[in-house]
């Protein structure tokens, strides 16, 4: 008997879940599986393509593992199909034994303070999507003509954004940053990037490797205000990764001014600073912050405020999943309402859509494998798995009836070849940044 599984989303969580299904049904016990992976974009791999920084090519290399899964007979990629628009969840439920939402968390969590809607202030999903060529954000056109940028948040996404704003053209040589972003960054006038965070060094979510990169930039030097550092002996209680990160912050605080002055661009850490308003006239010019102290790990305002100049603001404060019609949603957590991945009989979620925007790419692997165990359990106890499911045959008939232009994995390989052929010298690819161009490139 063939089991039919639909996975919505071709990012890490989607592919690890498919890999787990493949491994489970590799056993020769008279059952096999067909997995269809749908994506709204004509191109696969989710945030590996549109989130992970363009100058972190070795991390993007994980997609080769997903390609191995994709190139097998029982797993199929169906791109350019947006679930909720082109096909509904109940329709998929009629066709597949299990429907798995691996749709990630593509929306910015908003910083709901006065002035948040001023021009040239963006969330990181939009800004990162812009420099990574996500079709939804390719036209963002941030204005980099001002001297000051502010990046809000103390995690790795804030570090990515600050680093991308600080790098020189030569430093992008081997990256796949898209041409429109490279052009804009080449003309950028930014001289100061302030990374603003509500809490202090012991509460950052920045990992040592990413933090260390800030200290190795060609034209930029990071700086931490020594007054923000706790007493060195207090670091002893930290777990080793965080302790390393805090040691780097101590190094940045100790860099003499004359060394920093050799660099053209300053990256200032502004800690214990909670944004309370954006100021500007149509366009942002400053972020007003309130000084904080830490009480029981939480930032508490002191009432004392000051302004950080900012002609560009990028808020990197987290993400939310997009709701899909007919799927219960947890508004408070910003993800699908689920019990360890189970949403409703036959409907599941995994990855960022299940647990929110936390962890690394690798965290999605146990998530996908764990979910597949639950699906197998539900099949075994008869909760799901009726014999009349048509799977991909049924989807193909529906797609034809609806005139959906489904992009296959073979099509994607043509798109990929065209992107590789168009690459600048030394770069791995020049991405297509609009859906039409992608579809045209499949040949
Ligand atoms: C800026 C940024 C940088 C990062 N850098 C790193 C890093 O360097 N190292 C690291 O380990 N981790 C990094 N991460 C984290 C990593 O990207 C995530 O852990 C991972 O991508 C989450 O996987 P996912 O499959 O849940 O979601 P995603 O990767 O977001 O994939 C979701 C997919 O679902 C598709 N989709 C959404 N809605 C629909 C719909 N309705 N119909 C069809 N398809 C849909 C999307 O198009 C997308 O392809 C980074 C994250 C961000 C945001």
JSON list of N, CA and C in Angstrom, two decimals, residues 42-45 49 60-61 63-64 67 71 176 407-423 428-432 437-439 441-443:
[
{"chain": "A", "resi": 42, "resn": "UNK", "atom": "N", "xyz": [8.77, 29.31, -6.98]},
{"chain": "A", "resi": 42, "resn": "UNK", "atom": "CA", "xyz": [9.17, 28.30, -7.97]},
{"chain": "A", "resi": 42, "resn": "UNK", "atom": "C", "xyz": [10.52, 27.67, -7.63]},
{"chain": "A", "resi": 43, "resn": "UNK", "atom": "N", "xyz": [11.17, 28.14, -6.57]},
{"chain": "A", "resi": 43, "resn": "UNK", "atom": "CA", "xyz": [12.51, 27.66, -6.22]},
{"chain": "A", "resi": 43, "resn": "UNK", "atom": "C", "xyz": [12.48, 27.08, -4.81]},
{"chain": "A", "resi": 44, "resn": "UNK", "atom": "N", "xyz": [13.28, 26.03, -4.56]},
{"chain": "A", "resi": 44, "resn": "UNK", "atom": "CA", "xyz": [13.20, 25.37, -3.25]},
{"chain": "A", "resi": 44, "resn": "UNK", "atom": "C", "xyz": [14.13, 25.97, -2.18]},
{"chain": "A", "resi": 45, "resn": "UNK", "atom": "N", "xyz": [14.04, 25.38, -0.99]},
{"chain": "A", "resi": 45, "resn": "UNK", "atom": "CA", "xyz": [14.96, 25.53, 0.14]},
{"chain": "A", "resi": 45, "resn": "UNK", "atom": "C", "xyz": [14.68, 26.68, 1.11]},
{"chain": "A", "resi": 49, "resn": "UNK", "atom": "N", "xyz": [17.86, 29.79, 0.99]},
{"chain": "A", "resi": 49, "resn": "UNK", "atom": "CA", "xyz": [18.07, 30.69, -0.15]},
{"chain": "A", "resi": 49, "resn": "UNK", "atom": "C", "xyz": [17.81, 32.15, 0.23]},
{"chain": "A", "resi": 60, "resn": "UNK", "atom": "N", "xyz": [24.90, 27.56, 3.29]},
{"chain": "A", "resi": 60, "resn": "UNK", "atom": "CA", "xyz": [23.91, 27.29, 2.24]},
{"chain": "A", "resi": 60, "resn": "UNK", "atom": "C", "xyz": [24.14, 25.93, 1.58]},
{"chain": "A", "resi": 61, "resn": "UNK", "atom": "N", "xyz": [25.37, 25.40, 1.73]},
{"chain": "A", "resi": 61, "resn": "UNK", "atom": "CA", "xyz": [25.73, 24.11, 1.14]},
{"chain": "A", "resi": 61, "resn": "UNK", "atom": "C", "xyz": [24.86, 22.96, 1.64]},
{"chain": "A", "resi": 63, "resn": "UNK", "atom": "N", "xyz": [21.93, 22.59, 1.32]},
{"chain": "A", "resi": 63, "resn": "UNK", "atom": "CA", "xyz": [20.89, 22.27, 0.32]},
{"chain": "A", "resi": 63, "resn": "UNK", "atom": "C", "xyz": [21.28, 21.06, -0.52]},
{"chain": "A", "resi": 64, "resn": "UNK", "atom": "N", "xyz": [22.59, 20.74, -0.58]},
{"chain": "A", "resi": 64, "resn": "UNK", "atom": "CA", "xyz": [22.99, 19.54, -1.34]},
{"chain": "A", "resi": 64, "resn": "UNK", "atom": "C", "xyz": [22.41, 18.27, -0.71]},
{"chain": "A", "resi": 67, "resn": "UNK", "atom": "N", "xyz": [18.89, 18.10, -1.82]},
{"chain": "A", "resi": 67, "resn": "UNK", "atom": "CA", "xyz": [18.80, 17.72, -3.22]},
{"chain": "A", "resi": 67, "resn": "UNK", "atom": "C", "xyz": [18.83, 16.20, -3.37]},
{"chain": "A", "resi": 71, "resn": "UNK", "atom": "N", "xyz": [15.96, 14.19, -5.37]},
{"chain": "A", "resi": 71, "resn": "UNK", "atom": "CA", "xyz": [16.20, 13.47, -6.61]},
{"chain": "A", "resi": 71, "resn": "UNK", "atom": "C", "xyz": [15.81, 11.99, -6.56]},
{"chain": "A", "resi": 176, "resn": "UNK", "atom": "N", "xyz": [26.53, 35.37, -2.84]},
{"chain": "A", "resi": 176, "resn": "UNK", "atom": "CA", "xyz": [25.49, 35.46, -3.87]},
{"chain": "A", "resi": 176, "resn": "UNK", "atom": "C", "xyz": [24.52, 36.61, -3.55]},
{"chain": "A", "resi": 407, "resn": "UNK", "atom": "N", "xyz": [5.93, 24.11, -10.97]},
{"chain": "A", "resi": 407, "resn": "UNK", "atom": "CA", "xyz": [7.35, 24.04, -11.30]},
{"chain": "A", "resi": 407, "resn": "UNK", "atom": "C", "xyz": [7.93, 22.77, -10.67]},
{"chain": "A", "resi": 408, "resn": "UNK", "atom": "N", "xyz": [8.55, 21.92, -11.48]},
{"chain": "A", "resi": 408, "resn": "UNK", "atom": "CA", "xyz": [9.08, 20.65, -10.99]},
{"chain": "A", "resi": 408, "resn": "UNK", "atom": "C", "xyz": [10.54, 20.82, -10.54]},
{"chain": "A", "resi": 409, "resn": "UNK", "atom": "N", "xyz": [11.08, 19.78, -9.95]},
{"chain": "A", "resi": 409, "resn": "UNK", "atom": "CA", "xyz": [12.49, 19.86, -9.53]},
{"chain": "A", "resi": 409, "resn": "UNK", "atom": "C", "xyz": [13.41, 19.96, -10.75]},
{"chain": "A", "resi": 410, "resn": "UNK", "atom": "N", "xyz": [13.02, 19.27, -11.82]},
{"chain": "A", "resi": 410, "resn": "UNK", "atom": "CA", "xyz": [13.82, 19.37, -13.05]},
{"chain": "A", "resi": 410, "resn": "UNK", "atom": "C", "xyz": [13.80, 20.81, -13.56]},
{"chain": "A", "resi": 411, "resn": "UNK", "atom": "N", "xyz": [12.63, 21.46, -13.50]},
{"chain": "A", "resi": 411, "resn": "UNK", "atom": "CA", "xyz": [12.56, 22.88, -13.89]},
{"chain": "A", "resi": 411, "resn": "UNK", "atom": "C", "xyz": [13.52, 23.71, -13.03]},
{"chain": "A", "resi": 412, "resn": "UNK", "atom": "N", "xyz": [13.48, 23.42, -11.69]},
{"chain": "A", "resi": 412, "resn": "UNK", "atom": "CA", "xyz": [14.36, 24.16, -10.79]},
{"chain": "A", "resi": 412, "resn": "UNK", "atom": "C", "xyz": [15.82, 24.00, -11.19]},
{"chain": "A", "resi": 413, "resn": "UNK", "atom": "N", "xyz": [16.21, 22.80, -11.63]},
{"chain": "A", "resi": 413, "resn": "UNK", "atom": "CA", "xyz": [17.61, 22.60, -12.01]},
{"chain": "A", "resi": 413, "resn": "UNK", "atom": "C", "xyz": [17.95, 23.48, -13.23]},
{"chain": "A", "resi": 414, "resn": "UNK", "atom": "N", "xyz": [16.97, 23.71, -14.11]},
{"chain": "A", "resi": 414, "resn": "UNK", "atom": "CA", "xyz": [17.20, 24.63, -15.24]},
{"chain": "A", "resi": 414, "resn": "UNK", "atom": "C", "xyz": [17.35, 26.07, -14.74]},
{"chain": "A", "resi": 415, "resn": "UNK", "atom": "N", "xyz": [16.49, 26.43, -13.80]},
{"chain": "A", "resi": 415, "resn": "UNK", "atom": "CA", "xyz": [16.57, 27.79, -13.23]},
{"chain": "A", "resi": 415, "resn": "UNK", "atom": "C", "xyz": [17.94, 27.98, -12.57]},
{"chain": "A", "resi": 416, "resn": "UNK", "atom": "N", "xyz": [18.33, 26.95, -11.80]},
{"chain": "A", "resi": 416, "resn": "UNK", "atom": "CA", "xyz": [19.61, 27.02, -11.09]},
{"chain": "A", "resi": 416, "resn": "UNK", "atom": "C", "xyz": [20.78, 27.16, -12.09]},
{"chain": "A", "resi": 417, "resn": "UNK", "atom": "N", "xyz": [20.71, 26.40, -13.19]},
{"chain": "A", "resi": 417, "resn": "UNK", "atom": "CA", "xyz": [21.79, 26.47, -14.18]},
{"chain": "A", "resi": 417, "resn": "UNK", "atom": "C", "xyz": [21.86, 27.87, -14.78]},
{"chain": "A", "resi": 418, "resn": "UNK", "atom": "N", "xyz": [20.70, 28.47, -15.02]},
{"chain": "A", "resi": 418, "resn": "UNK", "atom": "CA", "xyz": [20.69, 29.84, -15.58]},
{"chain": "A", "resi": 418, "resn": "UNK", "atom": "C", "xyz": [21.26, 30.82, -14.56]},
{"chain": "A", "resi": 419, "resn": "UNK", "atom": "N", "xyz": [20.97, 30.61, -13.28]},
{"chain": "A", "resi": 419, "resn": "UNK", "atom": "CA", "xyz": [21.51, 31.52, -12.24]},
{"chain": "A", "resi": 419, "resn": "UNK", "atom": "C", "xyz": [23.03, 31.37, -12.13]},
{"chain": "A", "resi": 420, "resn": "UNK", "atom": "N", "xyz": [23.50, 30.13, -12.25]},
{"chain": "A", "resi": 420, "resn": "UNK", "atom": "CA", "xyz": [24.95, 29.90, -12.17]},
{"chain": "A", "resi": 420, "resn": "UNK", "atom": "C", "xyz": [25.63, 30.55, -13.37]},
{"chain": "A", "resi": 421, "resn": "UNK", "atom": "N", "xyz": [25.01, 30.42, -14.53]},
{"chain": "A", "resi": 421, "resn": "UNK", "atom": "CA", "xyz": [25.62, 30.97, -15.76]},
{"chain": "A", "resi": 421, "resn": "UNK", "atom": "C", "xyz": [25.68, 32.50, -15.69]},
{"chain": "A", "resi": 422, "resn": "UNK", "atom": "N", "xyz": [24.75, 33.11, -14.96]},
{"chain": "A", "resi": 422, "resn": "UNK", "atom": "CA", "xyz": [24.70, 34.58, -14.92]},
{"chain": "A", "resi": 422, "resn": "UNK", "atom": "C", "xyz": [25.56, 35.17, -13.80]},
{"chain": "A", "resi": 423, "resn": "UNK", "atom": "N", "xyz": [26.26, 34.32, -13.04]},
{"chain": "A", "resi": 423, "resn": "UNK", "atom": "CA", "xyz": [27.00, 34.79, -11.86]},
{"chain": "A", "resi": 423, "resn": "UNK", "atom": "C", "xyz": [28.12, 35.77, -12.23]},
{"chain": "A", "resi": 428, "resn": "UNK", "atom": "N", "xyz": [28.83, 32.44, -6.77]},
{"chain": "A", "resi": 428, "resn": "UNK", "atom": "CA", "xyz": [28.24, 31.15, -7.15]},
{"chain": "A", "resi": 428, "resn": "UNK", "atom": "C", "xyz": [27.04, 31.27, -8.08]},
{"chain": "A", "resi": 429, "resn": "UNK", "atom": "N", "xyz": [26.32, 32.36, -7.99]},
{"chain": "A", "resi": 429, "resn": "UNK", "atom": "CA", "xyz": [25.11, 32.51, -8.81]},
{"chain": "A", "resi": 429, "resn": "UNK", "atom": "C", "xyz": [24.64, 33.97, -8.79]},
{"chain": "A", "resi": 430, "resn": "UNK", "atom": "N", "xyz": [23.82, 34.34, -9.76]},
{"chain": "A", "resi": 430, "resn": "UNK", "atom": "CA", "xyz": [23.08, 35.61, -9.70]},
{"chain": "A", "resi": 430, "resn": "UNK", "atom": "C", "xyz": [21.62, 35.22, -9.69]},
{"chain": "A", "resi": 431, "resn": "UNK", "atom": "N", "xyz": [20.96, 35.43, -8.56]},
{"chain": "A", "resi": 431, "resn": "UNK", "atom": "CA", "xyz": [19.59, 34.92, -8.42]},
{"chain": "A", "resi": 431, "resn": "UNK", "atom": "C", "xyz": [18.59, 35.71, -9.25]},
{"chain": "A", "resi": 432, "resn": "UNK", "atom": "N", "xyz": [17.59, 35.02, -9.75]},
{"chain": "A", "resi": 432, "resn": "UNK", "atom": "CA", "xyz": [16.43, 35.72, -10.29]},
{"chain": "A", "resi": 432, "resn": "UNK", "atom": "C", "xyz": [15.64, 36.27, -9.11]},
{"chain": "A", "resi": 437, "resn": "UNK", "atom": "N", "xyz": [10.53, 35.80, -14.03]},
{"chain": "A", "resi": 437, "resn": "UNK", "atom": "CA", "xyz": [11.86, 35.50, -14.60]},
{"chain": "A", "resi": 437, "resn": "UNK", "atom": "C", "xyz": [12.27, 34.07, -14.25]},
{"chain": "A", "resi": 438, "resn": "UNK", "atom": "N", "xyz": [11.94, 33.64, -13.04]},
{"chain": "A", "resi": 438, "resn": "UNK", "atom": "CA", "xyz": [12.27, 32.27, -12.63]},
{"chain": "A", "resi": 438, "resn": "UNK", "atom": "C", "xyz": [11.56, 31.28, -13.54]},
{"chain": "A", "resi": 439, "resn": "UNK", "atom": "N", "xyz": [10.27, 31.53, -13.75]},
{"chain": "A", "resi": 439, "resn": "UNK", "atom": "CA", "xyz": [9.47, 30.59, -14.54]},
{"chain": "A", "resi": 439, "resn": "UNK", "atom": "C", "xyz": [9.95, 30.57, -15.99]},
{"chain": "A", "resi": 441, "resn": "UNK", "atom": "N", "xyz": [12.92, 31.08, -16.95]},
{"chain": "A", "resi": 441, "resn": "UNK", "atom": "CA", "xyz": [14.24, 30.46, -17.03]},
{"chain": "A", "resi": 441, "resn": "UNK", "atom": "C", "xyz": [14.21, 28.93, -16.98]},
{"chain": "A", "resi": 442, "resn": "UNK", "atom": "N", "xyz": [13.03, 28.37, -16.71]},
{"chain": "A", "resi": 442, "resn": "UNK", "atom": "CA", "xyz": [13.04, 26.90, -16.63]},
{"chain": "A", "resi": 442, "resn": "UNK", "atom": "C", "xyz": [13.15, 26.26, -18.02]},
{"chain": "A", "resi": 443, "resn": "UNK", "atom": "N", "xyz": [12.99, 27.08, -19.06]},
{"chain": "A", "resi": 443, "resn": "UNK", "atom": "CA", "xyz": [13.21, 26.60, -20.42]},
{"chain": "A", "resi": 443, "resn": "UNK", "atom": "C", "xyz": [11.97, 25.95, -20.98]}
]
